[in-house]
PDB file of C-alpha atoms in Angstrom:
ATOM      1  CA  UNK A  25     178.089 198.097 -66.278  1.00 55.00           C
ATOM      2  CA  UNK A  26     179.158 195.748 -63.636  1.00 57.00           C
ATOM      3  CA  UNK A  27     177.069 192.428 -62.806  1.00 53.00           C
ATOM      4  CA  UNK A  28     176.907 191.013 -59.506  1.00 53.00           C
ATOM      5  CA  UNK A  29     176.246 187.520 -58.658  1.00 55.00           C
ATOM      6  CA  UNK A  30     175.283 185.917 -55.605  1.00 60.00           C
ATOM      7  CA  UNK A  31     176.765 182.989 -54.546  1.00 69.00           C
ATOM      8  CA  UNK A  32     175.165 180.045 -53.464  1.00 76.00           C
ATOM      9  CA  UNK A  33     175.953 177.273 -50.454  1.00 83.00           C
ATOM     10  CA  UNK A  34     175.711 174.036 -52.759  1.00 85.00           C
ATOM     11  CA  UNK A  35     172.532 172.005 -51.032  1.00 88.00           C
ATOM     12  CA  UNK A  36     173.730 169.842 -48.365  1.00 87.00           C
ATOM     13  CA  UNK A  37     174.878 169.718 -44.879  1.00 91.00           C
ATOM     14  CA  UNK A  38     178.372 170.407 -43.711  1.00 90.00           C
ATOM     15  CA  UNK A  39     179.379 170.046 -40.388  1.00 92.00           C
ATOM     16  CA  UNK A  40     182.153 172.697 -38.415  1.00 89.00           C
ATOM     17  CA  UNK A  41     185.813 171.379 -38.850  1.00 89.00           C
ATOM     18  CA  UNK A  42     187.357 171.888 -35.388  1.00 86.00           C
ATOM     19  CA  UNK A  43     190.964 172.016 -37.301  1.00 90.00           C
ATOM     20  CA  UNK A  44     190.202 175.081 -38.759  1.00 89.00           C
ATOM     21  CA  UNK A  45     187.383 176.596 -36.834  1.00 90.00           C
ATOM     22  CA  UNK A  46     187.468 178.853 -33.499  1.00 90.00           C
ATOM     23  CA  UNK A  47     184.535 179.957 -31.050  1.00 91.00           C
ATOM     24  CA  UNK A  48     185.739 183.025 -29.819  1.00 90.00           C
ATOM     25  CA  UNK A  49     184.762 186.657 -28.149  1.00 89.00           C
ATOM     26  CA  UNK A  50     186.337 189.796 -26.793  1.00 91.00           C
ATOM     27  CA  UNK A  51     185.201 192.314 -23.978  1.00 88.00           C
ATOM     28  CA  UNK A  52     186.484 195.982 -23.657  1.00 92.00           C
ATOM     29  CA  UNK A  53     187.380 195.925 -20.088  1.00 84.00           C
ATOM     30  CA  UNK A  54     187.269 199.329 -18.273  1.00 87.00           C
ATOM     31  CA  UNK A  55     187.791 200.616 -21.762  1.00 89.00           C
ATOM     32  CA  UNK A  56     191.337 200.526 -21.496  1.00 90.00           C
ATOM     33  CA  UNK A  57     191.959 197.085 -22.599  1.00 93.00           C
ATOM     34  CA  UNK A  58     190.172 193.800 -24.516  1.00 94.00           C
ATOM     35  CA  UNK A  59     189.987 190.390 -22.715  1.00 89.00           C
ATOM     36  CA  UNK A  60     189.913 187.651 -25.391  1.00 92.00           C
ATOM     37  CA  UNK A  61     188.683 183.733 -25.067  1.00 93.00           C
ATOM     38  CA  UNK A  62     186.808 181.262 -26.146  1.00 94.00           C
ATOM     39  CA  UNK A  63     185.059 178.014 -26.112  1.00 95.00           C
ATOM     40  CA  UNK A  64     186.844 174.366 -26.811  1.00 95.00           C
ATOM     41  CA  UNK A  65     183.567 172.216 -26.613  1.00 94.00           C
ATOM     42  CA  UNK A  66     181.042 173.940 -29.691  1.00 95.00           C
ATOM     43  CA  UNK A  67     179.335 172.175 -32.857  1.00 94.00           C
ATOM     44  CA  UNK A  68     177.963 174.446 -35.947  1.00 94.00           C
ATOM     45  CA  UNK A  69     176.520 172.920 -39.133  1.00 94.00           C
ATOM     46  CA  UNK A  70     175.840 174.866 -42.008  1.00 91.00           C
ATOM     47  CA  UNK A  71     172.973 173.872 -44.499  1.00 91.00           C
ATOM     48  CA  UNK A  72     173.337 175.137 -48.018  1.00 87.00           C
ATOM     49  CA  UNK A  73     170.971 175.096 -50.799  1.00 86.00           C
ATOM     50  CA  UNK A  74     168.076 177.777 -52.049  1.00 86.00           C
ATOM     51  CA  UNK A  75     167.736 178.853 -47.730  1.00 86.00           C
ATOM     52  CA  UNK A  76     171.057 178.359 -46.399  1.00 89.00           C
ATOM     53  CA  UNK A  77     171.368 178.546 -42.441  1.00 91.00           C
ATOM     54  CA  UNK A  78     173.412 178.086 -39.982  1.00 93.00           C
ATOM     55  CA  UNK A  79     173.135 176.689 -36.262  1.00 95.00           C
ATOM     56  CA  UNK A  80     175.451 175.831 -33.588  1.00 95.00           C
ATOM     57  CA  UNK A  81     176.092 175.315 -29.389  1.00 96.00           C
ATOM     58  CA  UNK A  82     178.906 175.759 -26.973  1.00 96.00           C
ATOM     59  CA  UNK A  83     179.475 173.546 -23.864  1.00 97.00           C
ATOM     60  CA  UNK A  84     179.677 177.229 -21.716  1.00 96.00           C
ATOM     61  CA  UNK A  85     181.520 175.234 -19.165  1.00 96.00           C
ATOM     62  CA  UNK A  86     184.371 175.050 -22.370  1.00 97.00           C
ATOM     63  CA  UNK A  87     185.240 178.378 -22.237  1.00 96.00           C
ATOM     64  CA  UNK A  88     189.217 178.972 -22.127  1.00 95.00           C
ATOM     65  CA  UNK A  89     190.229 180.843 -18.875  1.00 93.00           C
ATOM     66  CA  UNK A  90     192.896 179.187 -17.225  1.00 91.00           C
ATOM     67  CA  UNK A  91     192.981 181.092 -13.776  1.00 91.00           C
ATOM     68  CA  UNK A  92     190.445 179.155 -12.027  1.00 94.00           C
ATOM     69  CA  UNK A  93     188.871 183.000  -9.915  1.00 95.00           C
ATOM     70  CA  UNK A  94     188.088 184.682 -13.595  1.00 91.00           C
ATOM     71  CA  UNK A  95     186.792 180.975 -14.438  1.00 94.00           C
ATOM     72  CA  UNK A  96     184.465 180.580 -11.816  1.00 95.00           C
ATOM     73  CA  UNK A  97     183.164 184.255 -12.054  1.00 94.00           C
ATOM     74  CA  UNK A  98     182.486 184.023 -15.226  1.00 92.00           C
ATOM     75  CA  UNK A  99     180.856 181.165 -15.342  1.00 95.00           C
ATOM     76  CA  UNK A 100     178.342 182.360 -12.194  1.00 97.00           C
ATOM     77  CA  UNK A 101     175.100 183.479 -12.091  1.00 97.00           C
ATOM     78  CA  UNK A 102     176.740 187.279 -12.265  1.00 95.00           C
ATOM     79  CA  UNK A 103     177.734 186.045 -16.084  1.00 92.00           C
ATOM     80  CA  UNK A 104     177.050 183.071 -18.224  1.00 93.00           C
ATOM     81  CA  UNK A 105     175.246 181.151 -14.922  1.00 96.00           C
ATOM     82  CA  UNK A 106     176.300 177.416 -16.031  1.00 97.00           C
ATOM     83  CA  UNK A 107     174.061 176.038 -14.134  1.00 97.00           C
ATOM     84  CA  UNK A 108     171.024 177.767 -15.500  1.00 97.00           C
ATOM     85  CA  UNK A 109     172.225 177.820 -19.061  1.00 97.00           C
ATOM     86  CA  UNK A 110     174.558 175.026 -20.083  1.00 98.00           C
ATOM     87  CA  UNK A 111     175.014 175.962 -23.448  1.00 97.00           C
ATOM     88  CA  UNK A 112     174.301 178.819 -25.716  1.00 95.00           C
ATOM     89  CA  UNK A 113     172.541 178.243 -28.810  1.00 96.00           C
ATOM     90  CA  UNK A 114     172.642 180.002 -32.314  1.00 94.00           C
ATOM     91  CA  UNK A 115     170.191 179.867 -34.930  1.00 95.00           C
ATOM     92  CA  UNK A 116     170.733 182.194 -38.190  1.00 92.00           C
ATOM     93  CA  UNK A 117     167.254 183.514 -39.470  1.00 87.00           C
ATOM     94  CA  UNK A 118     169.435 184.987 -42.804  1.00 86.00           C
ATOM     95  CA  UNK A 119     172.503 183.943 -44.385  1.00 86.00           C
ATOM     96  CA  UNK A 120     173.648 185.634 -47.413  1.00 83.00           C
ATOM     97  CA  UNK A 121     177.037 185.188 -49.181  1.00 82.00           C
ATOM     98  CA  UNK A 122     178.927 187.743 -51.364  1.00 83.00           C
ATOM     99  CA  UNK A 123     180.499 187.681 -54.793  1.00 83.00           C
ATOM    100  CA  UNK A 124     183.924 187.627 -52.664  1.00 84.00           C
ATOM    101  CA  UNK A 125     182.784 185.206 -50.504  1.00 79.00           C
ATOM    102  CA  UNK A 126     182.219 187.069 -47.741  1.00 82.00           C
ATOM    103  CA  UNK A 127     178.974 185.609 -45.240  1.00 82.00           C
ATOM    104  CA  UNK A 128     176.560 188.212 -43.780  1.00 85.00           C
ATOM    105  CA  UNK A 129     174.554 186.143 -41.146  1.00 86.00           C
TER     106      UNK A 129
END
């Protein structure tokens, strides 16, 4: 008979390392091919301990297009609408770590 354990996030608060972290996201286009970006301006902290969560933002204006037409198109009301919504916001409401490590958030 095989035992699993949870893990546990020791209590505390630990704050994203931007050295080995990456806000990212892909989109099927036309479903022929996936465009792939991200953001360069984001914080995240994770808070371990008996509820562990996890939170973050992204500057939306960060994101990491350089041709300036895709850029500002993305970035208008027809997408993320910067001027409306600055950044986006994450909150977890679960966070849940496996024996190998693995997070399900």
């Amino acid at each position: 008979m095989t035992t699993q354990t949870k893990q546990r996030i020791e209590a505390g608060s630990y704050d994203v390392d931007p050295v080995h972290s990456h806000i990212g996201f892909a989109v099927v286009h036309n479903g022929v091919s996936t465009f792939r970006s991200g953001f360069n301006g984001y914080d995240a902290k994770l808070v371990g301990g008996e509820h562990p969560s996890l939170t973050g933002s992204v500057a939306v204006d960060s994101i990491d297009i350089d041709e300036p037409q895709l850029r500002g198109h993305l970035l208008s009301p027809d997408f993320f609408d910067v001027e409306r919504h600055p950044r986006l916001e994450f909150h977890s409401t679960e966070l849940d770590v496996a024996e190998d490590g693995s997070v399900r958030i």
